[in-house]
CSV table of C-alpha atoms in Angstrom, one decimal:
chain,number,residue,atom,x,y,z
A,11,MET,CA,-9.9,32.8,-9.9
A,12,PRO,CA,-6.9,33.7,-12.2
A,13,ALA,CA,-6.7,31.5,-15.3
A,14,GLU,CA,-3.2,30.2,-14.4
A,15,ARG,CA,-4.5,29.0,-11.0
A,16,THR,CA,-7.4,27.0,-12.5
A,17,GLN,CA,-5.1,25.5,-15.1
A,18,ARG,CA,-2.7,24.4,-12.4
A,19,LEU,CA,-5.5,22.7,-10.5
A,20,TRP,CA,-6.9,21.2,-13.7
A,21,ARG,CA,-3.5,19.6,-14.5
A,22,ALA,CA,-3.0,18.5,-10.8
A,23,LEU,CA,-6.3,16.6,-11.1
A,24,GLY,CA,-4.7,14.7,-14.0
A,25,PHE,CA,-6.5,16.3,-17.0
A,26,ALA,CA,-4.9,17.5,-20.2
A,27,ASP,CA,-5.1,21.1,-21.4
A,28,VAL,CA,-8.2,22.0,-23.4
A,29,PRO,CA,-8.0,24.1,-26.6
A,30,GLU,CA,-9.3,27.6,-26.1
A,31,ASP,CA,-12.3,27.1,-28.5
A,32,ASP,CA,-13.5,23.7,-27.1
A,33,PRO,CA,-16.7,23.9,-25.0
A,34,ALA,CA,-15.3,21.5,-22.5
A,35,PHE,CA,-16.4,23.1,-19.2
A,36,THR,CA,-19.8,23.3,-17.5
A,37,ASP,CA,-21.4,24.8,-14.4
A,38,ALA,CA,-20.2,21.8,-12.5
A,39,ASP,CA,-16.6,22.9,-13.0
A,40,VAL,CA,-17.4,26.4,-11.7
A,41,THR,CA,-19.2,24.9,-8.7
A,42,ALA,CA,-16.1,22.8,-8.0
A,43,LEU,CA,-13.9,25.9,-7.9
A,44,ALA,CA,-16.4,27.6,-5.6
A,45,ARG,CA,-16.2,24.6,-3.2
A,46,LEU,CA,-12.4,24.7,-3.2
A,47,SER,CA,-12.5,28.4,-2.4
A,48,ALA,CA,-14.9,27.7,0.5
A,49,LEU,CA,-12.5,25.1,1.9
A,50,ILE,CA,-9.6,27.5,1.7
A,51,ASP,CA,-11.5,30.3,3.2
A,52,SER,CA,-12.5,28.0,6.1
A,53,GLY,CA,-8.9,27.2,6.9
A,54,PHE,CA,-9.4,23.5,6.3
A,55,VAL,CA,-7.2,23.6,3.1
A,56,ALA,CA,-4.1,25.8,3.3
A,57,PRO,CA,-3.7,28.0,0.2
A,58,GLY,CA,-0.4,26.4,-0.7
A,59,ALA,CA,-1.7,22.8,-0.4
A,60,GLU,CA,-4.6,23.0,-2.9
A,61,ALA,CA,-2.6,21.6,-5.8
A,62,SER,CA,-1.2,18.7,-3.7
A,63,ILE,CA,-4.7,17.8,-2.5
A,64,ALA,CA,-6.0,18.0,-6.1
A,65,ARG,CA,-3.2,15.7,-7.2
A,66,ALA,CA,-3.9,13.1,-4.5
A,67,MET,CA,-7.6,13.1,-5.3
A,68,GLY,CA,-7.0,12.9,-9.0
A,69,GLN,CA,-4.6,10.0,-8.9
A,70,SER,CA,-6.9,8.0,-6.6
A,71,LEU,CA,-10.1,8.6,-8.5
A,72,SER,CA,-8.4,8.2,-11.9
A,73,ARG,CA,-7.6,4.6,-11.1
A,74,LEU,CA,-11.2,4.1,-10.0
A,75,ALA,CA,-12.5,5.7,-13.2
A,76,ASP,CA,-10.3,3.4,-15.3
A,77,TRP,CA,-11.7,0.4,-13.7
A,78,GLN,CA,-15.3,1.6,-14.1
A,79,THR,CA,-14.7,2.4,-17.8
A,80,ASP,CA,-13.4,-1.1,-18.3
A,81,MET,CA,-16.6,-2.4,-16.8
A,82,LEU,CA,-18.7,-0.3,-19.1
A,83,ALA,CA,-16.6,-1.4,-22.1
A,84,ALA,CA,-17.3,-5.0,-21.2
A,85,LEU,CA,-21.0,-4.1,-21.2
A,86,VAL,CA,-20.8,-2.6,-24.7
A,87,THR,CA,-18.8,-5.6,-26.0
A,88,ALA,CA,-21.3,-8.1,-24.6
A,89,ALA,CA,-24.3,-6.1,-26.0
A,90,ALA,CA,-22.7,-5.9,-29.5
A,91,GLU,CA,-21.2,-9.4,-29.9
A,92,GLY,CA,-23.5,-11.9,-28.2
A,93,GLU,CA,-26.2,-14.1,-29.8
A,94,ASP,CA,-28.7,-11.6,-28.6
A,95,ALA,CA,-26.9,-8.6,-30.1
A,96,ARG,CA,-29.2,-5.6,-30.4
A,97,PRO,CA,-29.0,-2.9,-33.1
A,98,ASP,CA,-29.5,0.0,-30.6
A,99,VAL,CA,-26.3,-0.7,-28.6
A,100,GLU,CA,-25.5,2.9,-28.0
A,101,ALA,CA,-28.9,3.7,-26.6
A,102,ASP,CA,-28.7,0.6,-24.3
A,103,VAL,CA,-25.3,1.7,-23.0
A,104,VAL,CA,-26.5,5.3,-22.4
A,105,ARG,CA,-29.5,3.9,-20.4
A,106,SER,CA,-27.3,1.5,-18.5
A,107,THR,CA,-24.8,4.3,-17.7
A,108,GLU,CA,-27.6,6.6,-16.5
A,109,LEU,CA,-28.7,3.9,-14.1
A,110,LEU,CA,-25.3,2.7,-12.9
A,111,LEU,CA,-23.4,5.9,-12.4
A,112,PRO,CA,-25.6,7.3,-9.6
A,113,LEU,CA,-25.3,3.9,-7.8
A,114,MET,CA,-21.5,3.9,-8.1
A,115,SER,CA,-21.4,7.5,-6.9
A,116,GLU,CA,-23.5,6.7,-3.8
A,117,LEU,CA,-21.3,3.6,-3.1
A,118,GLN,CA,-18.1,5.7,-3.4
A,119,ASP,CA,-19.5,8.3,-1.0
A,120,TYR,CA,-20.3,5.5,1.5
A,121,VAL,CA,-16.8,3.9,1.3
A,122,TRP,CA,-15.2,7.3,1.7
A,123,ARG,CA,-17.3,8.1,4.8
A,124,ARG,CA,-16.5,4.7,6.3
A,125,HIS,CA,-12.8,5.3,5.9
A,126,LEU,CA,-13.1,8.8,7.3
A,127,ALA,CA,-14.8,7.3,10.4
A,128,ALA,CA,-12.2,4.6,10.7
A,129,ASN,CA,-9.4,7.2,10.8
A,130,ALA,CA,-11.2,9.8,13.0
A,131,GLY,CA,-9.9,8.2,16.2
A,132,ARG,CA,-6.4,9.6,15.4
A,133,LEU,CA,-7.7,13.1,15.8
A,134,PHE,CA,-8.2,12.6,19.5
A,135,LEU,CA,-5.3,10.3,20.3
A,136,ALA,CA,-2.5,12.3,18.6
A,137,ALA,CA,-0.6,15.0,20.5
A,138,PRO,CA,-1.0,18.5,19.2
A,139,GLY,CA,1.1,19.1,16.1
A,140,THR,CA,1.9,15.4,15.6
A,141,VAL,CA,-1.2,14.2,13.7
A,142,ASP,CA,0.9,13.6,10.6
A,143,ARG,CA,3.8,11.8,12.4
A,144,ARG,CA,3.0,8.3,13.8
A,145,GLU,CA,4.7,5.2,15.1
A,146,LEU,CA,3.9,2.6,12.4
A,147,ALA,CA,5.1,-0.7,11.1
A,148,VAL,CA,5.7,-0.4,7.3
A,149,GLY,CA,5.9,-3.5,5.1
A,150,PHE,CA,6.5,-4.3,1.5
A,151,ALA,CA,5.3,-7.5,-0.1
A,152,ASP,CA,7.0,-8.3,-3.5
A,153,LEU,CA,6.4,-11.0,-6.1
A,154,VAL,CA,9.7,-12.8,-6.8
A,155,GLY,CA,10.5,-13.1,-10.5
A,156,TYR,CA,7.4,-11.2,-11.6
A,157,THR,CA,9.1,-9.5,-14.6
A,158,SER,CA,10.5,-12.7,-16.2
A,159,ARG,CA,7.2,-14.6,-15.6
A,160,SER,CA,5.0,-11.8,-16.9
A,161,ARG,CA,6.8,-11.8,-20.3
A,162,GLY,CA,5.5,-15.2,-21.1
A,163,MET,CA,1.9,-14.5,-20.0
A,164,GLY,CA,-1.0,-13.3,-22.1
A,165,GLY,CA,-2.9,-10.1,-21.1
A,166,ARG,CA,-5.9,-12.0,-19.5
A,167,GLU,CA,-3.6,-14.4,-17.6
A,168,LEU,CA,-1.4,-11.6,-16.3
A,169,GLY,CA,-4.5,-9.5,-15.4
A,170,ALA,CA,-6.0,-12.4,-13.5
A,171,MET,CA,-2.7,-13.0,-11.5
A,172,VAL,CA,-2.4,-9.3,-10.6
A,173,GLU,CA,-6.1,-9.3,-9.5
A,174,ASP,CA,-5.6,-12.4,-7.4
A,175,PHE,CA,-2.5,-10.9,-5.8
A,176,GLU,CA,-4.1,-7.6,-5.0
A,177,GLY,CA,-7.2,-9.3,-3.7
A,178,THR,CA,-5.2,-11.7,-1.4
A,179,ALA,CA,-3.1,-8.8,-0.1
A,180,ALA,CA,-6.1,-6.6,0.6
A,181,ASP,CA,-7.9,-9.4,2.4
A,182,VAL,CA,-5.0,-10.3,4.6
A,183,ILE,CA,-4.0,-6.8,5.5
A,184,ALA,CA,-7.5,-5.6,6.3
A,185,ARG,CA,-8.2,-8.8,8.4
A,186,HIS,CA,-5.3,-7.8,10.7
A,187,ARG,CA,-6.1,-4.1,10.9
A,188,GLY,CA,-3.5,-2.9,8.5
A,189,ARG,CA,-3.9,-0.4,5.6
A,190,VAL,CA,-2.9,-0.8,2.0
A,191,VAL,CA,-1.1,2.4,1.1
A,192,LYS,CA,-0.7,1.4,-2.6
A,193,THR,CA,-0.3,-1.5,-5.0
A,194,VAL,CA,1.6,-1.5,-8.2
A,195,GLY,CA,1.5,-4.8,-10.2
A,196,ASP,CA,4.1,-6.9,-8.4
A,197,GLY,CA,4.2,-5.1,-5.0
A,198,VAL,CA,2.1,-3.8,-2.2
A,199,LEU,CA,3.0,-1.3,0.5
A,200,PHE,CA,1.1,-1.5,3.8
A,201,THR,CA,1.2,0.0,7.2
A,202,CYS,CA,0.0,-1.2,10.6
A,203,GLU,CA,-0.2,0.4,14.0
A,204,GLU,CA,0.5,-2.8,16.0
A,205,PRO,CA,3.9,-4.3,15.4
A,206,VAL,CA,2.7,-7.9,16.1
A,207,ALA,CA,-0.2,-7.5,13.7
A,208,ALA,CA,2.2,-6.2,11.0
A,209,VAL,CA,4.4,-9.4,11.5
A,210,GLU,CA,1.3,-11.6,11.3
A,211,ILE,CA,0.4,-9.9,8.0
A,212,ALA,CA,3.9,-10.4,6.7
A,213,LEU,CA,3.9,-14.1,7.5
A,214,ARG,CA,0.4,-14.8,6.3
A,215,LEU,CA,0.8,-13.1,2.9
A,216,PRO,CA,3.3,-15.7,1.5
A,217,GLU,CA,1.4,-18.5,3.2
A,218,GLU,CA,-2.0,-17.6,1.7
A,219,TRP,CA,-0.6,-16.6,-1.7
A,220,ALA,CA,1.5,-19.8,-2.2
A,221,ALA,CA,0.5,-22.0,-5.1
A,222,ALA,CA,2.3,-24.0,-7.8
A,223,ASP,CA,1.3,-21.7,-10.6
A,224,ARG,CA,2.2,-18.4,-8.7
A,225,PRO,CA,5.5,-16.7,-8.2
A,226,PRO,CA,6.6,-16.8,-4.5
A,227,LEU,CA,6.2,-13.7,-2.3
A,228,ARG,CA,8.8,-12.1,0.0
A,229,VAL,CA,8.2,-9.5,2.6
A,230,GLY,CA,10.3,-6.9,4.4
A,231,ALA,CA,9.1,-4.7,7.4
A,232,ALA,CA,10.4,-2.1,9.7
A,233,PHE,CA,9.0,0.0,12.6
A,234,GLY,CA,9.5,3.6,13.6
A,235,THR,CA,8.3,7.2,13.1
A,236,VAL,CA,6.5,7.8,9.8
A,237,LEU,CA,5.3,11.0,8.1
A,238,THR,CA,1.8,10.5,6.6
A,239,ARG,CA,0.9,12.9,3.9
A,240,LEU,CA,-2.0,12.8,1.4
A,241,GLY,CA,-2.5,9.2,2.1
A,242,ASP,CA,1.1,8.2,1.4
A,243,VAL,CA,3.9,7.5,3.9
A,244,TYR,CA,7.5,8.9,4.0
A,245,SER,CA,10.3,8.0,6.3
A,246,PRO,CA,13.7,6.2,6.5
A,247,VAL,CA,11.5,3.4,7.9
A,248,VAL,CA,9.9,3.1,4.4
A,249,ASN,CA,13.4,3.0,2.8
A,250,LEU,CA,14.5,0.3,5.3
A,251,ALA,CA,11.5,-1.9,4.7
A,252,SER,CA,12.3,-1.7,1.0
A,253,ARG,CA,15.9,-2.7,1.5
A,254,LEU,CA,14.9,-5.7,3.7
A,255,THR,CA,12.4,-6.8,1.0
A,256,SER,CA,15.2,-6.9,-1.6
A,257,LEU,CA,17.3,-9.0,0.7
A,258,ALA,CA,14.6,-11.5,1.6
A,259,ARG,CA,14.5,-15.0,0.0
A,260,PRO,CA,11.3,-16.2,-1.6
A,261,SER,CA,8.5,-17.0,1.0
A,262,THR,CA,10.5,-15.4,3.9
A,263,VAL,CA,10.0,-12.3,6.1
A,264,LEU,CA,12.8,-10.0,7.2
A,265,VAL,CA,12.4,-7.2,9.7
A,266,ASP,CA,14.6,-4.5,11.2
A,267,HIS,CA,16.0,-4.5,14.7
A,268,GLU,CA,13.3,-2.3,16.1
A,269,LEU,CA,10.5,-4.5,14.8
A,270,ALA,CA,12.3,-7.6,16.0
A,271,ARG,CA,12.6,-6.0,19.5
A,272,GLN,CA,8.9,-5.5,19.5
A,273,LEU,CA,8.5,-9.3,19.3
A,274,ARG,CA,10.3,-10.0,22.5
A,275,GLY,CA,8.2,-12.1,24.7
A,276,VAL,CA,5.7,-13.0,22.0
A,277,ARG,CA,5.7,-16.8,22.0
A,278,ASP,CA,4.2,-17.3,18.6
A,279,TYR,CA,7.3,-16.1,16.7
A,280,ARG,CA,11.0,-16.8,16.5
A,281,VAL,CA,13.4,-14.1,15.4
A,282,ARG,CA,17.0,-14.8,14.2
A,283,PRO,CA,19.7,-12.3,13.3
A,284,LEU,CA,21.2,-12.9,9.9
A,285,ARG,CA,24.6,-11.9,8.5
A,286,ARG,CA,25.1,-8.1,8.3
A,287,VAL,CA,25.1,-6.7,4.8
A,288,SER,CA,25.8,-3.3,3.2
A,289,VAL,CA,23.2,-2.0,0.8
A,290,ARG,CA,22.7,1.4,-0.8
A,291,GLY,CA,21.8,3.8,2.0
A,292,TYR,CA,22.7,1.4,4.9
A,293,ASP,CA,26.1,0.2,6.0
A,294,HIS,CA,26.2,-3.1,8.0
A,295,LEU,CA,22.4,-3.6,7.9
A,296,GLN,CA,21.3,-6.3,10.3
A,297,PRO,CA,18.3,-8.2,9.0
A,298,TRP,CA,16.3,-10.3,11.3
A,299,LEU,CA,14.5,-13.4,10.0
A,300,VAL,CA,11.0,-14.0,11.5
A,301,ARG,CA,9.2,-17.3,11.4
A,302,ARG,CA,6.5,-19.1,13.4
A,303,ARG,CA,7.4,-21.5,16.2
A,304,GLY,CA,7.0,-24.9,14.6
A,305,ALA,CA,5.3,-27.9,16.2
A,306,GLU,CA,7.9,-30.1,14.5
A,307,GLU,CA,10.7,-29.0,16.8
A,308,GLY,CA,10.3,-32.0,19.1
A,309,ALA,CA,10.8,-34.4,16.2
A,310,ALA,CA,14.5,-34.6,16.6
A,311,PRO,CA,16.3,-34.9,19.9
A,312,GLY,CA,17.9,-31.7,21.0
A,313,VAL,CA,16.2,-29.5,18.5
A,314,ALA,CA,13.9,-27.8,21.0
A,315,ALA,CA,16.9,-27.2,23.4
A,316,PHE,CA,19.0,-25.7,20.6
A,317,GLU,CA,16.2,-23.4,19.5
A,318,ALA,CA,15.7,-22.3,23.1
A,319,LEU,CA,19.4,-21.4,23.3
A,320,LEU,CA,19.1,-19.4,20.1
A,321,ASP,CA,16.0,-17.7,21.5
A,322,GLU,CA,18.0,-16.8,24.6
A,323,ILE,CA,20.9,-15.3,22.5
A,324,ALA,CA,18.5,-13.3,20.3
A,325,ASP,CA,16.6,-12.0,23.3
A,326,ASP,CA,19.9,-10.9,24.9
A,327,VAL,CA,20.9,-9.0,21.7
A,328,LEU,CA,17.4,-7.4,21.4
A,329,GLY,CA,17.3,-6.5,25.1
A,330,ASP,CA,20.7,-4.7,24.9
A,331,GLY,CA,19.6,-2.8,21.9
A,332,GLY,CA,22.5,-4.3,20.0
A,333,PRO,CA,24.7,-2.4,17.6
A,334,GLY,CA,22.8,-0.1,15.3
A,335,ASP,CA,21.4,-2.0,12.3
A,336,ASP,CA,20.4,1.2,10.6
A,337,ALA,CA,23.7,2.8,9.9
A,338,PRO,CA,22.4,5.1,7.1
A,339,GLY,CA,24.3,6.3,4.2
A,340,ASP,CA,23.8,9.6,2.4
A,341,ASP,CA,20.4,8.7,0.9
A,342,ALA,CA,18.8,7.3,4.0
A,343,PRO,CA,16.3,10.2,4.6
A,344,GLY,CA,14.5,9.5,1.3
A,345,ALA,CA,12.2,6.6,0.6
A,346,ASP,CA,13.4,4.8,-2.4
A,347,PRO,CA,11.1,2.7,-4.6
A,348,PRO,CA,10.6,-0.8,-3.3
A,349,PRO,CA,11.7,-3.8,-5.3
A,350,GLY,CA,9.8,-4.5,-8.4
A,351,GLY,CA,9.1,-0.9,-9.4
A,352,ALA,CA,6.4,0.1,-6.9
A,353,PRO,CA,6.8,3.8,-6.1
A,354,PRO,CA,7.5,4.8,-2.5
């Protein structure tokens, strides 16, 4: 392969340039290039897509490697500082690494194969030429006041909160057959094939996260055609979900007109249109508030009848399609970053 091509792929994987005289490469690097050439020759990887695929793999595995390095660092620290500190710490770490790395590699291969199997059904359900375009619900969950709160927290405390948030989000989303696209500190982007399941995720996230020592969570979600590429999602639907998240109050869920329409006839939820607003990219955006039907409605006389009337009005609006709530501005085709700094 030409040197400029290998350098481009090396950088796409996330690695810095290596000085000419450094003996940094091994037979494994040559073998990796041979594997890539075989994938291109087979037609599985288009010649122009090799750098994009390398970039996606590098970014995903880099995060995993960072986490595993932290684990090994903790092992070194424990071996060097404890009451049973041993003089041959380096040798112990090398032995531990030789034992642990093959186990982690096997586990990574298992998880990858399981995810591949879980996604394989799309190959047979999608129409020809549409495998990368799907009807999906897209949601953002965002911690309210994360920036100001994080300034007063120590590193361990902040790390524990982020870990708790990502763990709660991953558990709730997986439980309802959603997929975590990415998490960045104070936000998580998820998708779901079933609109009702996406709304259940959106409602459960603030409920299960709520605690006196945690910042509240808000969620925005929208439904429509989404382009899936290298594990990420792109669409005006992503942009719309981001805008709705920024409008939502703490511990509430806002959805777009299409996702609200998908909830017609689902007795577990109530949807209410809120005042139209204009935000960057969308003129006269119509948010819809989603909440559960409360058992307390019979506590006050007339409440149930009033809610039923509002249900009827909302159902009429959704049934007629209503005026467009997605009047996009000039930047609507792009997917802007969600609130809190998470990339699209």
